[in-house]
């Protein structure tokens, strides 16, 4: 999916026509031995289907054929209500995954999610910011956020979901927060193909709601493999050129190595909750945290400790110069700001 496809996902109707291309001679010969209603035009075969389950069976059967294995088979779908138009052509593996996870795909397509806010406090435990996290809507279908994003990746919908989640967070912040309170919002670098265009909708939403760009901090999420440094630096530059701050999330875990602080010079560095957990009792963790703090201060980055659940953890973090904290000690994600 590219940015131009982020605003709308065509639903898969329960009956219609599924087309496959390119059609090889061996696949055409195999098709003639099946009990499908199909038409062949050029290098495309179009098959009538009468339920999503039947379409899934057809696609799985085709993809198991020896002559199809490893090919770039593309699928186009015409629902019963839109036959005659031109569908979006997608890899067969993507369509199969969408059919296998149709309940989650429908949540994404219908935007059946909202944003909850988790407080971020300073060294005096005053709320100075909130992180916005995706959650189910009231009376809507339930989901685990990590599964939503995992399936979005596998079904080619991560750009759509990432953009929709950003807009949801911006709109929620406009409804509940006054100016001057920072709003931390996640983003997926892999969903942003052209920063100037893909992020224009984000900037337009901030302008439309008469919000201050300086109140926003966009952070690279922990699930992203940060390998394309020039691309990520370009994304950071576009955010900053629009008056927005940037953060490096979950430093000290996975791909988010402390060395990235020197390369990216983020405005905020968020230390992974795995390092913060019982850090007051673990000398090895304390050394890693102190190393991250030193690197951050050298580049002018502010440091935020994530996942604080015990006061002893907060006290240790404050003692070494970390002046921002987030975690259950201060409040869980909720649909309203905390009263402190």
CSV table of N, CA, C and O in Angstrom, one decimal, residues 95-171:
chain,number,residue,atom,x,y,z
A,95,UNK,N,-4.0,-11.0,0.1
A,95,UNK,CA,-5.4,-11.2,0.2
A,95,UNK,C,-5.8,-12.4,1.0
A,95,UNK,O,-6.8,-12.4,1.8
A,96,UNK,N,-5.0,-13.5,0.9
A,96,UNK,CA,-5.2,-14.7,1.8
A,96,UNK,C,-5.2,-14.3,3.3
A,96,UNK,O,-6.0,-14.7,4.1
A,97,UNK,N,-4.2,-13.5,3.6
A,97,UNK,CA,-4.0,-13.1,5.0
A,97,UNK,C,-5.2,-12.2,5.5
A,97,UNK,O,-5.7,-12.3,6.6
A,98,UNK,N,-5.7,-11.4,4.6
A,98,UNK,CA,-6.9,-10.5,4.9
A,98,UNK,C,-8.1,-11.4,5.1
A,98,UNK,O,-8.9,-11.1,6.1
A,99,UNK,N,-8.2,-12.4,4.3
A,99,UNK,CA,-9.4,-13.3,4.5
A,99,UNK,C,-9.3,-14.1,5.8
A,99,UNK,O,-10.3,-14.4,6.5
A,100,UNK,N,-8.1,-14.6,6.1
A,100,UNK,CA,-7.9,-15.4,7.3
A,100,UNK,C,-8.0,-14.6,8.6
A,100,UNK,O,-8.3,-15.1,9.6
A,101,UNK,N,-7.9,-13.3,8.5
A,101,UNK,CA,-8.0,-12.4,9.6
A,101,UNK,C,-9.0,-11.3,9.4
A,101,UNK,O,-8.8,-10.1,9.8
A,102,UNK,N,-10.1,-11.7,8.8
A,102,UNK,CA,-11.1,-10.7,8.4
A,102,UNK,C,-11.7,-9.9,9.5
A,102,UNK,O,-12.0,-8.7,9.4
A,103,UNK,N,-11.8,-10.5,10.8
A,103,UNK,CA,-12.4,-9.8,11.9
A,103,UNK,C,-11.5,-8.6,12.3
A,103,UNK,O,-12.0,-7.5,12.5
A,104,UNK,N,-10.2,-8.8,12.3
A,104,UNK,CA,-9.2,-7.8,12.6
A,104,UNK,C,-9.1,-6.7,11.5
A,104,UNK,O,-9.1,-5.5,11.7
A,105,UNK,N,-9.1,-7.2,10.3
A,105,UNK,CA,-9.1,-6.3,9.1
A,105,UNK,C,-10.3,-5.4,9.1
A,105,UNK,O,-10.2,-4.2,8.8
A,106,UNK,N,-11.4,-5.9,9.5
A,106,UNK,CA,-12.7,-5.1,9.5
A,106,UNK,C,-12.6,-4.0,10.6
A,106,UNK,O,-13.1,-2.9,10.4
A,107,UNK,N,-11.9,-4.4,11.8
A,107,UNK,CA,-11.7,-3.3,12.8
A,107,UNK,C,-10.9,-2.2,12.3
A,107,UNK,O,-11.2,-1.0,12.5
A,108,UNK,N,-9.8,-2.6,11.5
A,108,UNK,CA,-8.9,-1.6,11.0
A,108,UNK,C,-9.7,-0.7,9.9
A,108,UNK,O,-9.6,0.5,9.9
A,109,UNK,N,-10.4,-1.4,9.0
A,109,UNK,CA,-11.1,-0.8,7.9
A,109,UNK,C,-12.1,0.2,8.4
A,109,UNK,O,-12.3,1.3,7.9
A,110,UNK,N,-12.9,-0.2,9.5
A,110,UNK,CA,-13.9,0.6,10.0
A,110,UNK,C,-13.4,1.6,11.1
A,110,UNK,O,-14.2,2.4,11.6
A,111,UNK,N,-12.1,1.6,11.4
A,111,UNK,CA,-11.5,2.5,12.4
A,111,UNK,C,-12.3,2.3,13.7
A,111,UNK,O,-12.6,3.3,14.4
A,112,UNK,N,-12.4,1.1,14.1
A,112,UNK,CA,-13.1,0.8,15.4
A,112,UNK,C,-12.2,0.8,16.6
A,112,UNK,O,-12.0,-0.2,17.3
A,113,UNK,N,-11.5,1.9,16.7
A,113,UNK,CA,-10.5,2.1,17.8
A,113,UNK,C,-10.5,3.6,18.2
A,113,UNK,O,-11.0,4.5,17.4
A,114,UNK,N,-9.9,3.8,19.3
A,114,UNK,CA,-9.8,5.2,19.8
A,114,UNK,C,-8.5,5.3,20.5
A,114,UNK,O,-7.7,4.4,20.5
A,115,UNK,N,-8.2,6.5,21.1
A,115,UNK,CA,-6.9,6.7,21.7
A,115,UNK,C,-7.1,6.9,23.2
A,115,UNK,O,-8.0,7.7,23.6
A,116,UNK,N,-6.4,6.2,24.0
A,116,UNK,CA,-6.3,6.4,25.5
A,116,UNK,C,-5.0,7.1,25.8
A,116,UNK,O,-4.1,7.1,25.1
A,117,UNK,N,-5.0,7.8,27.0
A,117,UNK,CA,-3.9,8.6,27.4
A,117,UNK,C,-3.3,8.1,28.6
A,117,UNK,O,-3.9,7.8,29.6
A,118,UNK,N,-1.9,8.0,28.6
A,118,UNK,CA,-1.2,7.6,29.8
A,118,UNK,C,-0.3,8.8,30.3
A,118,UNK,O,0.4,9.3,29.4
A,119,UNK,N,-0.4,9.2,31.5
A,119,UNK,CA,0.3,10.4,31.9
A,119,UNK,C,1.8,10.3,32.0
A,119,UNK,O,2.3,9.2,32.3
A,120,UNK,N,2.5,11.3,31.7
A,120,UNK,CA,3.9,11.5,31.9
A,120,UNK,C,4.2,12.6,32.9
A,120,UNK,O,3.6,13.7,32.7
A,121,UNK,N,5.0,12.3,33.9
A,121,UNK,CA,5.2,13.3,34.9
A,121,UNK,C,6.7,13.8,35.0
A,121,UNK,O,7.6,13.2,34.5
A,122,UNK,N,6.8,15.0,35.6
A,122,UNK,CA,8.2,15.5,35.8
A,122,UNK,C,8.7,15.0,37.2
A,122,UNK,O,8.1,14.2,37.9
A,123,UNK,N,9.9,15.6,37.6
A,123,UNK,CA,10.5,15.1,38.9
A,123,UNK,C,9.6,15.5,40.1
A,123,UNK,O,9.8,14.8,41.1
A,124,UNK,N,8.7,16.4,40.0
A,124,UNK,CA,7.8,16.7,41.1
A,124,UNK,C,6.5,16.0,41.0
A,124,UNK,O,5.5,16.3,41.7
A,125,UNK,N,6.4,15.1,40.0
A,125,UNK,CA,5.2,14.2,39.8
A,125,UNK,C,4.0,15.1,39.3
A,125,UNK,O,2.9,14.7,39.5
A,126,UNK,N,4.3,16.2,38.6
A,126,UNK,CA,3.3,16.9,37.9
A,126,UNK,C,3.1,16.4,36.5
A,126,UNK,O,4.1,16.2,35.8
A,127,UNK,N,1.9,16.3,36.1
A,127,UNK,CA,1.7,15.8,34.7
A,127,UNK,C,2.0,16.9,33.7
A,127,UNK,O,1.5,18.0,33.7
A,128,UNK,N,3.0,16.5,32.8
A,128,UNK,CA,3.4,17.5,31.8
A,128,UNK,C,3.1,17.0,30.4
A,128,UNK,O,3.3,17.7,29.4
A,129,UNK,N,2.7,15.7,30.3
A,129,UNK,CA,2.5,15.2,29.0
A,129,UNK,C,1.7,13.9,29.1
A,129,UNK,O,1.5,13.4,30.2
A,130,UNK,N,1.2,13.4,27.9
A,130,UNK,CA,0.5,12.1,27.8
A,130,UNK,C,1.0,11.4,26.6
A,130,UNK,O,1.3,12.0,25.6
A,131,UNK,N,1.1,10.1,26.7
A,131,UNK,CA,1.3,9.2,25.6
A,131,UNK,C,0.0,8.7,25.1
A,131,UNK,O,-0.8,8.3,26.0
A,132,UNK,N,-0.3,8.7,23.8
A,132,UNK,CA,-1.5,8.2,23.3
A,132,UNK,C,-1.4,6.8,22.7
A,132,UNK,O,-0.5,6.5,22.0
A,133,UNK,N,-2.3,5.9,23.2
A,133,UNK,CA,-2.2,4.5,22.9
A,133,UNK,C,-3.5,4.0,22.3
A,133,UNK,O,-4.6,4.4,22.8
A,134,UNK,N,-3.5,3.1,21.3
A,134,UNK,CA,-4.7,2.7,20.6
A,134,UNK,C,-5.4,1.7,21.5
A,134,UNK,O,-4.8,0.7,22.1
A,135,UNK,N,-6.7,1.8,21.6
A,135,UNK,CA,-7.6,1.0,22.4
A,135,UNK,C,-8.9,0.8,21.7
A,135,UNK,O,-9.3,1.6,20.8
A,136,UNK,N,-9.7,-0.3,22.0
A,136,UNK,CA,-11.0,-0.5,21.4
A,136,UNK,C,-12.0,0.6,21.7
A,136,UNK,O,-11.9,1.2,22.8
A,137,UNK,N,-12.9,0.9,20.8
A,137,UNK,CA,-14.0,1.9,21.1
A,137,UNK,C,-15.0,1.3,22.1
A,137,UNK,O,-15.1,0.0,22.2
A,138,UNK,N,-15.7,2.1,22.8
A,138,UNK,CA,-16.7,1.6,23.7
A,138,UNK,C,-17.8,0.8,23.0
A,138,UNK,O,-18.3,1.2,21.9
A,139,UNK,N,-18.1,-0.4,23.5
A,139,UNK,CA,-19.1,-1.3,22.9
A,139,UNK,C,-18.6,-1.8,21.6
A,139,UNK,O,-19.4,-2.4,20.8
A,140,UNK,N,-17.4,-1.6,21.2
A,140,UNK,CA,-16.9,-2.1,20.0
A,140,UNK,C,-16.2,-3.5,20.2
A,140,UNK,O,-16.0,-3.9,21.3
A,141,UNK,N,-15.7,-4.1,19.1
A,141,UNK,CA,-15.0,-5.4,19.2
A,141,UNK,C,-13.7,-5.2,20.0
A,141,UNK,O,-13.0,-4.2,19.8
A,142,UNK,N,-13.3,-6.2,20.8
A,142,UNK,CA,-12.1,-6.1,21.5
A,142,UNK,C,-10.9,-6.5,20.7
A,142,UNK,O,-11.1,-7.3,19.7
A,143,UNK,N,-9.7,-6.0,21.0
A,143,UNK,CA,-8.5,-6.5,20.3
A,143,UNK,C,-7.3,-6.1,21.2
A,143,UNK,O,-7.4,-5.3,22.1
A,144,UNK,N,-6.2,-6.8,21.0
A,144,UNK,CA,-4.9,-6.5,21.6
A,144,UNK,C,-4.2,-5.6,20.6
A,144,UNK,O,-4.0,-5.9,19.4
A,145,UNK,N,-3.7,-4.4,21.0
A,145,UNK,CA,-3.1,-3.5,20.1
A,145,UNK,C,-1.9,-4.1,19.3
A,145,UNK,O,-1.8,-3.9,18.1
A,146,UNK,N,-1.1,-4.9,20.0
A,146,UNK,CA,0.0,-5.5,19.3
A,146,UNK,C,-0.4,-6.4,18.2
A,146,UNK,O,0.2,-6.5,17.1
A,147,UNK,N,-1.6,-7.1,18.4
A,147,UNK,CA,-2.1,-8.0,17.3
A,147,UNK,C,-2.7,-7.2,16.2
A,147,UNK,O,-2.5,-7.5,15.0
A,148,UNK,N,-3.3,-6.1,16.5
A,148,UNK,CA,-3.8,-5.2,15.4
A,148,UNK,C,-2.7,-4.7,14.5
A,148,UNK,O,-2.8,-4.8,13.3
A,149,UNK,N,-1.6,-4.3,15.1
A,149,UNK,CA,-0.5,-3.8,14.2
A,149,UNK,C,0.2,-5.0,13.5
A,149,UNK,O,0.7,-4.9,12.4
A,150,UNK,N,0.3,-6.1,14.2
A,150,UNK,CA,0.9,-7.3,13.6
A,150,UNK,C,0.2,-7.7,12.3
A,150,UNK,O,0.8,-8.0,11.3
A,151,UNK,N,-1.1,-7.8,12.4
A,151,UNK,CA,-2.0,-8.2,11.3
A,151,UNK,C,-2.0,-7.1,10.2
A,151,UNK,O,-2.0,-7.4,9.0
A,152,UNK,N,-1.9,-5.9,10.7
A,152,UNK,CA,-1.9,-4.8,9.7
A,152,UNK,C,-0.6,-4.9,8.8
A,152,UNK,O,-0.6,-4.7,7.6
A,153,UNK,N,0.5,-5.3,9.5
A,153,UNK,CA,1.7,-5.5,8.7
A,153,UNK,C,1.6,-6.7,7.7
A,153,UNK,O,1.9,-6.5,6.5
A,154,UNK,N,1.0,-7.8,8.1
A,154,UNK,CA,0.8,-9.0,7.3
A,154,UNK,C,-0.2,-8.8,6.2
A,154,UNK,O,-0.2,-9.5,5.2
A,155,UNK,N,-1.1,-7.8,6.3
A,155,UNK,CA,-2.1,-7.7,5.3
A,155,UNK,C,-1.9,-6.4,4.5
A,155,UNK,O,-2.8,-6.0,3.8
A,156,UNK,N,-0.8,-5.8,4.7
A,156,UNK,CA,-0.5,-4.6,3.9
A,156,UNK,C,-1.3,-3.3,4.3
A,156,UNK,O,-1.5,-2.4,3.5
A,157,UNK,N,-1.8,-3.3,5.5
A,157,UNK,CA,-2.6,-2.2,6.0
A,157,UNK,C,-1.9,-1.4,7.1
A,157,UNK,O,-2.5,-0.5,7.7
A,158,UNK,N,-0.6,-1.5,7.2
A,158,UNK,CA,0.1,-0.8,8.3
A,158,UNK,C,0.1,0.7,8.1
A,158,UNK,O,0.1,1.5,9.0
A,159,UNK,N,0.2,1.1,6.8
A,159,UNK,CA,0.2,2.5,6.5
A,159,UNK,C,-1.1,3.1,6.8
A,159,UNK,O,-1.2,4.2,7.4
A,160,UNK,N,-2.2,2.4,6.5
A,160,UNK,CA,-3.6,2.9,6.8
A,160,UNK,C,-3.8,3.0,8.3
A,160,UNK,O,-4.2,4.0,8.8
A,161,UNK,N,-3.4,2.0,9.0
A,161,UNK,CA,-3.6,2.0,10.5
A,161,UNK,C,-2.7,3.0,11.2
A,161,UNK,O,-3.2,3.7,12.1
A,162,UNK,N,-1.5,3.1,10.7
A,162,UNK,CA,-0.6,4.1,11.4
A,162,UNK,C,-1.1,5.5,11.2
A,162,UNK,O,-1.1,6.3,12.2
A,163,UNK,N,-1.5,5.8,10.0
A,163,UNK,CA,-2.0,7.2,9.8
A,163,UNK,C,-3.3,7.4,10.5
A,163,UNK,O,-3.5,8.5,11.2
A,164,UNK,N,-4.2,6.4,10.5
A,164,UNK,CA,-5.5,6.6,11.3
A,164,UNK,C,-5.3,6.7,12.8
A,164,UNK,O,-5.9,7.5,13.4
A,165,UNK,N,-4.3,6.0,13.3
A,165,UNK,CA,-4.0,6.1,14.7
A,165,UNK,C,-3.4,7.4,15.1
A,165,UNK,O,-3.7,8.0,16.1
A,166,UNK,N,-2.5,8.0,14.2
A,166,UNK,CA,-2.0,9.3,14.4
A,166,UNK,C,-3.1,10.4,14.5
A,166,UNK,O,-3.2,11.2,15.4
A,167,UNK,N,-4.0,10.3,13.5
A,167,UNK,CA,-5.1,11.3,13.5
A,167,UNK,C,-6.0,11.1,14.7
A,167,UNK,O,-6.5,12.1,15.3
A,168,UNK,N,-6.3,9.9,15.1
A,168,UNK,CA,-7.1,9.6,16.3
A,168,UNK,C,-6.5,10.3,17.5
A,168,UNK,O,-7.2,10.9,18.3
A,169,UNK,N,-5.2,10.1,17.7
A,169,UNK,CA,-4.5,10.7,18.8
A,169,UNK,C,-4.6,12.2,18.8
A,169,UNK,O,-4.8,12.9,19.8
A,170,UNK,N,-4.4,12.8,17.6
A,170,UNK,CA,-4.4,14.3,17.5
A,170,UNK,C,-5.8,14.8,17.9
A,170,UNK,O,-5.9,15.8,18.6
A,171,UNK,N,-6.8,14.1,17.4
A,171,UNK,CA,-8.2,14.6,17.6
A,171,UNK,C,-8.6,14.4,19.1
A,171,UNK,O,-9.2,15.2,19.7
